[in-house]
CSV table of C-alpha atoms in Angstrom, one decimal:
chain,number,residue,atom,x,y,z
A,1,LYS,CA,112.7,111.6,117.7
A,2,LEU,CA,115.4,109.0,117.5
A,3,ALA,CA,118.0,108.9,114.8
A,4,SER,CA,116.3,106.0,113.1
A,5,GLY,CA,119.2,105.2,110.8
A,6,ASP,CA,121.8,104.9,113.7
A,7,ASP,CA,122.0,101.3,114.6
A,8,ALA,CA,124.5,101.9,117.3
A,9,ILE,CA,122.2,104.3,119.1
A,10,LYS,CA,119.3,102.0,118.7
A,11,ALA,CA,121.2,99.1,120.1
A,12,THR,CA,122.3,101.3,123.1
A,13,ILE,CA,118.7,102.2,123.7
A,14,ALA,CA,117.6,98.6,123.7
A,15,VAL,CA,120.5,97.5,126.0
A,16,ALA,CA,119.5,100.3,128.4
A,17,GLY,CA,116.2,98.5,128.9
A,18,ALA,CA,114.0,101.1,127.2
A,19,ILE,CA,111.8,98.8,125.1
A,20,GLY,CA,109.7,97.4,128.0
A,21,PRO,CA,108.9,100.9,129.5
A,22,LEU,CA,108.1,102.3,126.0
A,23,ALA,CA,105.6,99.4,125.4
A,24,ALA,CA,104.1,100.1,128.9
A,25,LEU,CA,103.9,103.8,128.1
A,26,VAL,CA,102.0,103.0,124.9
A,27,ARG,CA,99.5,101.1,127.0
A,28,ASP,CA,99.2,103.3,130.1
A,29,GLY,CA,100.4,106.8,129.3
A,30,ASP,CA,98.5,110.0,128.5
A,31,ALA,CA,97.9,110.9,124.9
A,32,ARG,CA,101.2,112.6,124.4
A,33,GLY,CA,103.1,109.9,126.2
A,34,LYS,CA,101.5,107.2,124.1
A,35,ALA,CA,102.2,109.0,120.9
A,36,ASP,CA,105.8,109.7,121.7
A,37,ALA,CA,106.4,106.2,122.9
A,38,ALA,CA,105.0,104.9,119.6
A,39,ALA,CA,107.2,107.2,117.7
A,40,ALA,CA,110.2,105.8,119.5
A,41,LEU,CA,109.2,102.3,118.8
A,42,ALA,CA,108.6,103.2,115.2
A,43,ASN,CA,112.1,104.4,114.7
A,44,LEU,CA,113.6,101.6,116.8
A,45,SER,CA,111.8,98.9,114.7
A,46,ALA,CA,112.6,100.4,111.3
A,47,GLY,CA,114.6,97.9,109.3
A,48,ASP,CA,115.6,95.9,112.3
A,49,GLU,CA,114.0,92.4,112.6
A,50,ASP,CA,115.6,91.7,116.0
A,51,MET,CA,114.3,95.0,117.4
A,52,GLY,CA,110.9,94.2,116.1
A,53,GLY,CA,111.0,90.9,117.8
A,54,ALA,CA,112.0,92.5,121.1
A,55,ILE,CA,109.1,95.1,120.8
A,56,ALA,CA,106.6,92.3,120.2
A,57,ALA,CA,108.0,90.3,123.1
A,58,ALA,CA,107.5,93.3,125.3
A,59,GLY,CA,103.8,93.1,124.7
A,60,ALA,CA,103.5,96.2,122.6
A,61,ILE,CA,101.3,94.9,119.8
A,62,GLU,CA,97.9,95.0,121.6
A,63,PRO,CA,98.5,98.5,123.0
A,64,LEU,CA,99.6,99.7,119.6
A,65,ALA,CA,96.5,98.3,118.0
A,66,ALA,CA,94.4,100.1,120.6
A,67,LEU,CA,96.3,103.3,119.9
A,68,VAL,CA,95.5,103.0,116.2
A,69,ARG,CA,91.9,102.8,117.2
A,70,ASP,CA,91.7,105.4,120.1
A,71,GLY,CA,94.8,107.7,120.0
A,72,ASN,CA,95.2,111.2,118.8
A,73,ALA,CA,96.3,111.9,115.2
A,74,GLN,CA,100.0,111.6,116.0
A,75,GLY,CA,99.5,108.5,118.2
A,76,LYS,CA,97.4,106.7,115.5
A,77,ALA,CA,100.0,107.4,112.8
A,78,ASP,CA,103.0,106.4,114.9
A,79,ALA,CA,101.3,103.2,116.1
A,80,ALA,CA,100.4,102.3,112.5
A,81,CYS,CA,104.0,102.9,111.6
A,82,VAL,CA,105.2,100.5,114.3
A,83,LEU,CA,102.7,97.9,113.1
A,84,ALA,CA,103.9,98.3,109.5
A,85,ASN,CA,107.5,97.7,110.6
A,86,LEU,CA,106.6,94.7,112.8
A,87,SER,CA,104.6,93.0,110.1
A,88,TYR,CA,107.2,93.4,107.4
A,89,GLY,CA,108.0,89.8,106.5
A,90,ASN,CA,107.3,88.4,110.0
A,91,ALA,CA,104.4,85.9,110.1
A,92,ALA,CA,104.3,85.6,113.9
A,93,ASN,CA,104.0,89.4,114.3
A,94,THR,CA,101.5,89.6,111.5
A,95,ALA,CA,99.3,87.0,113.2
A,96,ALA,CA,99.6,88.8,116.5
A,97,ILE,CA,98.6,92.1,114.9
A,98,VAL,CA,95.5,90.6,113.3
A,99,ALA,CA,94.6,88.8,116.6
A,100,ALA,CA,94.9,92.2,118.4
A,101,GLY,CA,92.1,93.5,116.2
A,102,ALA,CA,94.2,96.0,114.3
A,103,ILE,CA,92.7,95.5,110.8
A,104,GLY,CA,89.5,97.5,111.4
A,105,PRO,CA,91.2,100.5,112.9
A,106,LEU,CA,93.9,100.5,110.2
A,107,ALA,CA,91.2,100.5,107.5
A,108,ALA,CA,89.5,103.4,109.3
A,109,LEU,CA,92.8,105.3,109.5
A,110,VAL,CA,93.3,105.0,105.8
A,111,ARG,CA,89.9,106.6,105.4
A,112,ASP,CA,90.0,109.2,108.2
A,113,GLY,CA,93.6,109.8,109.3
A,114,ASP,CA,96.0,112.6,108.6
A,115,THR,CA,98.5,112.4,105.9
A,116,HIS,CA,101.0,110.3,107.9
A,117,GLY,CA,98.3,108.2,109.4
A,118,LYS,CA,96.9,107.3,106.0
A,119,ALA,CA,100.3,106.4,104.6
A,120,ASP,CA,101.4,104.3,107.5
A,121,ALA,CA,98.1,102.5,107.8
A,122,ALA,CA,98.2,101.6,104.1
A,123,CYS,CA,101.7,100.3,104.6
A,124,ALA,CA,100.6,98.1,107.5
A,125,LEU,CA,97.6,96.8,105.5
A,126,ALA,CA,99.9,96.0,102.5
A,127,ASN,CA,102.1,93.9,104.8
A,128,LEU,CA,99.2,92.2,106.4
A,129,ALA,CA,97.6,91.3,103.1
A,130,PHE,CA,100.8,89.9,101.5
A,131,GLY,CA,100.4,86.2,100.8
A,132,ASP,CA,97.5,85.6,103.3
A,133,ALA,CA,94.1,85.0,102.0
A,134,ALA,CA,92.4,85.2,105.4
A,135,ASN,CA,93.9,88.6,106.1
A,136,THR,CA,93.0,89.7,102.6
A,137,ALA,CA,89.4,88.8,103.2
A,138,ALA,CA,89.4,90.6,106.6
A,139,ILE,CA,90.9,93.7,105.1
A,140,THR,CA,88.3,93.7,102.3
A,141,ALA,CA,85.5,93.1,104.8
A,142,ALA,CA,86.7,96.1,106.9
A,143,GLY,CA,86.0,98.3,103.9
A,144,ALA,CA,89.6,99.2,103.1
A,145,ILE,CA,89.4,99.0,99.3
A,146,GLY,CA,87.5,102.3,98.7
A,147,PRO,CA,89.8,104.3,101.0
A,148,LEU,CA,92.9,102.8,99.5
A,149,ALA,CA,91.7,103.7,96.0
A,150,ALA,CA,91.0,107.2,97.2
A,151,LEU,CA,94.5,107.4,98.7
A,152,VAL,CA,96.1,106.4,95.4
A,153,ARG,CA,94.3,109.3,93.9
A,154,ASP,CA,94.6,112.0,96.6
A,155,GLY,CA,97.4,111.0,99.0
A,156,ASP,CA,100.9,112.4,99.3
A,157,ALA,CA,103.7,110.6,97.4
A,158,GLN,CA,104.3,108.0,100.1
A,159,GLY,CA,100.6,107.5,100.8
A,160,LYS,CA,99.9,106.8,97.0
A,161,ALA,CA,102.8,104.4,96.9
A,162,ASN,CA,101.7,102.4,100.0
A,163,ALA,CA,98.1,102.4,98.9
A,164,ALA,CA,99.0,101.0,95.5
A,165,LEU,CA,101.0,98.3,97.1
A,166,ALA,CA,98.1,97.4,99.4
A,167,LEU,CA,95.8,97.1,96.4
A,168,ALA,CA,98.4,95.0,94.6
A,169,ASN,CA,98.6,92.6,97.5
A,170,LEU,CA,94.8,92.5,97.9
A,171,ALA,CA,94.4,91.7,94.2
A,172,LYS,CA,97.2,89.1,94.2
A,173,CYS,CA,96.0,87.1,97.2
A,174,GLY,CA,92.3,87.7,96.8
A,175,ASP,CA,89.8,86.3,94.3
A,176,ALA,CA,88.1,87.9,91.3
A,177,THR,CA,85.7,89.7,93.6
A,178,ASN,CA,88.6,91.7,95.0
A,179,THR,CA,89.9,92.6,91.6
A,180,ALA,CA,86.4,93.7,90.5
A,181,ALA,CA,86.0,95.7,93.7
A,182,ILE,CA,89.3,97.5,93.2
A,183,ALA,CA,88.3,98.4,89.6
A,184,ALA,CA,84.8,99.5,90.8
A,185,ALA,CA,86.4,101.7,93.5
A,186,GLY,CA,87.9,103.8,90.7
A,187,ALA,CA,91.5,102.7,91.3
A,188,ILE,CA,92.6,102.1,87.7
A,189,GLU,CA,93.0,105.7,86.5
A,190,PRO,CA,94.9,106.8,89.6
A,191,LEU,CA,97.2,103.8,89.3
A,192,ALA,CA,97.9,104.6,85.7
A,193,ALA,CA,98.6,108.2,86.7
A,194,LEU,CA,101.0,107.0,89.5
A,195,VAL,CA,103.0,104.9,87.0
A,196,ARG,CA,103.4,108.1,85.0
A,197,ASP,CA,104.0,110.7,87.8
A,198,GLY,CA,104.9,108.9,91.0
A,199,HIS,CA,108.3,108.7,92.7
A,200,ALA,CA,110.3,105.5,92.0
A,201,GLN,CA,108.5,103.4,94.7
A,202,GLY,CA,105.1,104.7,93.7
A,203,LYS,CA,105.7,103.9,90.0
A,204,ALA,CA,106.8,100.4,90.8
A,205,ASN,CA,104.0,99.7,93.2
A,206,ALA,CA,101.4,101.0,90.8
A,207,ALA,CA,102.8,98.9,88.0
A,208,LEU,CA,102.6,95.9,90.3
A,209,ALA,CA,99.0,96.6,91.1
A,210,LEU,CA,98.2,96.9,87.4
A,211,GLU,CA,100.0,93.6,86.8
A,212,THR,CA,97.9,91.8,89.3
A,213,LEU,CA,94.7,93.4,88.1
A,214,ALA,CA,95.4,92.6,84.5
A,215,ALA,CA,96.0,88.9,85.0
A,216,GLY,CA,93.3,87.0,83.2
A,217,ASP,CA,90.6,89.7,83.1
A,218,ASP,CA,89.8,91.1,79.7
A,219,VAL,CA,87.5,93.9,80.9
A,220,ILE,CA,90.0,95.2,83.4
A,221,LYS,CA,92.8,95.0,80.8
A,222,ALA,CA,90.7,97.1,78.5
A,223,ALA,CA,90.1,99.6,81.3
A,224,ILE,CA,93.8,99.8,82.1
A,225,ALA,CA,94.6,100.5,78.4
A,226,ALA,CA,91.8,103.1,78.2
A,227,ALA,CA,93.2,104.8,81.3
A,228,GLY,CA,96.4,105.5,79.4
A,229,ALA,CA,98.7,103.2,81.3
A,230,ILE,CA,100.5,101.6,78.4
A,231,ALA,CA,102.8,104.5,77.5
A,232,PRO,CA,103.9,105.1,81.1
A,233,LEU,CA,104.5,101.4,81.6
A,234,ALA,CA,106.6,101.3,78.5
A,235,ALA,CA,108.6,104.4,79.8
A,236,LEU,CA,109.0,102.6,83.1
A,237,VAL,CA,110.5,99.6,81.4
A,238,ARG,CA,113.0,102.0,79.7
A,239,ASP,CA,113.8,104.4,82.6
A,240,GLY,CA,112.7,102.9,85.9
A,241,ASP,CA,114.8,101.4,88.7
A,242,ALA,CA,115.2,97.7,88.7
A,243,GLN,CA,112.0,96.9,90.6
A,244,GLY,CA,110.0,99.3,88.5
A,245,LYS,CA,111.2,97.7,85.3
A,246,VAL,CA,110.3,94.2,86.6
A,247,ASP,CA,106.8,95.3,87.6
A,248,ALA,CA,106.2,97.3,84.4
A,249,VAL,CA,107.2,94.4,82.3
A,250,GLY,CA,104.9,92.1,84.3
A,251,ALA,CA,102.0,94.5,83.7
A,252,LEU,CA,102.7,94.7,79.9
A,253,ALA,CA,103.0,90.9,79.7
A,254,ASN,CA,99.6,90.4,81.4
A,255,LEU,CA,98.0,93.1,79.3
A,256,SER,CA,99.3,91.7,76.0
A,257,ALA,CA,98.0,88.2,76.5
A,258,GLY,CA,95.5,87.4,73.8
A,259,ASP,CA,94.7,91.0,72.9
A,260,ASP,CA,95.9,92.2,69.5
A,261,VAL,CA,94.7,95.8,70.0
A,262,ILE,CA,96.7,96.1,73.3
A,263,LYS,CA,99.7,94.4,71.7
A,264,ALA,CA,99.7,96.9,68.9
A,265,ALA,CA,99.5,99.7,71.5
A,266,ILE,CA,102.4,98.3,73.4
A,267,ALA,CA,104.5,98.2,70.3
A,268,ALA,CA,103.4,101.7,69.3
A,269,ALA,CA,104.5,103.0,72.7
A,270,GLY,CA,108.0,101.9,72.0
A,271,ALA,CA,108.2,99.1,74.5
A,272,ILE,CA,109.8,96.5,72.3
A,273,GLY,CA,113.3,98.0,72.4
A,274,PRO,CA,113.4,98.4,76.2
A,275,LEU,CA,112.0,94.9,76.6
A,276,ALA,CA,114.8,93.5,74.4
A,277,ALA,CA,117.4,95.6,76.4
A,278,LEU,CA,116.0,94.2,79.7
A,279,VAL,CA,116.3,90.6,78.4
A,280,ARG,CA,120.0,91.4,77.8
A,281,ASP,CA,120.8,93.5,80.9
A,282,GLY,CA,118.1,93.0,83.6
A,283,ASP,CA,118.3,91.0,86.7
A,284,ALA,CA,116.9,87.4,86.7
A,285,HIS,CA,113.3,88.5,87.3
A,286,GLY,CA,113.5,91.3,84.8
A,287,LYS,CA,115.0,89.1,82.1
A,288,ALA,CA,112.3,86.4,82.6
A,289,ASN,CA,109.4,88.8,82.7
A,290,ALA,CA,110.7,90.6,79.6
A,291,ALA,CA,111.1,87.4,77.7
A,292,LEU,CA,107.6,86.4,78.6
A,293,ALA,CA,106.3,89.8,77.5
A,294,LEU,CA,108.1,89.4,74.1
A,295,ALA,CA,106.7,85.9,73.7
A,296,LYS,CA,103.1,87.2,74.3
A,297,LEU,CA,103.6,90.1,72.0
A,298,ALA,CA,104.9,87.8,69.2
A,299,LYS,CA,102.4,84.9,70.0
A,300,LEU,CA,105.4,82.6,70.3
A,301,ALA,CA,105.8,79.1,71.7
A,302,ASN,CA,103.4,76.3,72.5
A,303,GLY,CA,100.7,77.5,70.1
A,304,ASP,CA,98.6,78.8,73.0
A,305,ASN,CA,99.7,82.5,73.1
A,306,ASN,CA,101.6,81.8,76.3
A,307,GLY,CA,98.6,82.2,78.5
A,308,ARG,CA,100.6,82.3,81.7
A,309,SER,CA,100.4,85.5,83.7
A,310,ALA,CA,103.6,87.2,84.8
A,311,ALA,CA,102.8,86.3,88.4
A,312,ASP,CA,102.6,82.7,87.5
A,313,GLU,CA,105.8,82.7,85.6
A,314,ILE,CA,108.0,84.4,88.3
A,315,GLU,CA,108.4,83.1,91.8
A,316,ARG,CA,108.6,86.5,93.5
A,317,SER,CA,110.4,85.3,96.6
A,318,HIS,CA,113.7,87.1,96.1
A,319,GLY,CA,113.4,90.8,96.2
A,320,ALA,CA,110.2,91.3,94.3
A,321,GLN,CA,108.3,89.5,97.0
A,322,ALA,CA,110.2,91.6,99.6
A,323,HIS,CA,109.2,94.7,97.6
A,324,ALA,CA,105.6,93.4,97.7
A,325,HIS,CA,105.6,93.5,101.5
A,326,GLY,CA,105.9,97.3,101.5
A,327,ARG,CA,108.4,99.4,103.3
A,328,ALA,CA,109.7,99.7,106.8
A,329,ALA,CA,107.8,102.9,107.6
A,330,VAL,CA,110.0,105.6,109.2
A,331,ARG,CA,109.5,109.3,109.5
């Protein structure tokens, strides 16, 4: 496969005119040819918006959607990987992927694919769901919530992280029905476990999912607390990377709103010291979310327990929103 991190080599491949033939091979090749062409496009598109635009312009999106549906295991996974990369923060590509009928096959791949296929399909769905109510409804209608919850529980590290992100975006952009469906699919306990045991991206994505699920739903907040999420969230505020801290604080802020039992549990978990430190030392989002969490814990300001959710308080358009798109999927 290509040296996906070598921009000079990638540029040379594009200048040599390879993108059009690779797109054609995805459409017309045999099973091995389609899969290998998709793998090449996956590595070319990773982290490169211009390359993604060239791949879309070469007509690759419809053949890639078909390959997710009809390819062999490698072909499905690599095609999903390309679609994840092309949909990362690109509204035109996202619309084209949906129009090509990719949502149903991606949902099926989360359910039935191999390890790589599940992870890359979850990444693509996370990107497609981000900030788009119509796509969120289509993903839900395709039956993706149950398989995504199962992937948080049973996937490999990257699969868990990507599935958590997809659930976060489905909950954030969907309505209360989505939130209830995610809880009913058994996602809360695996998300709590992922905050505790995942790698850095997995912890942050799981905290983001719990943040969105906890906003304004007392039953789900109680379920999150019962799943043992509070102590891992407090630990993530203390020890996580910058994004993990922001998302963990957002989850604690939403959990603490109007619930004295949960507030006491957050304090007992040792969260107040790390929250104070984040107000002092965090980035802009971290400081604001930490201040909001402390306000809710102390029942400060306005006399109304500061009923805003963390998502309402922070405009997540700089970094946290990019985080919420998912990753550029490369293997």
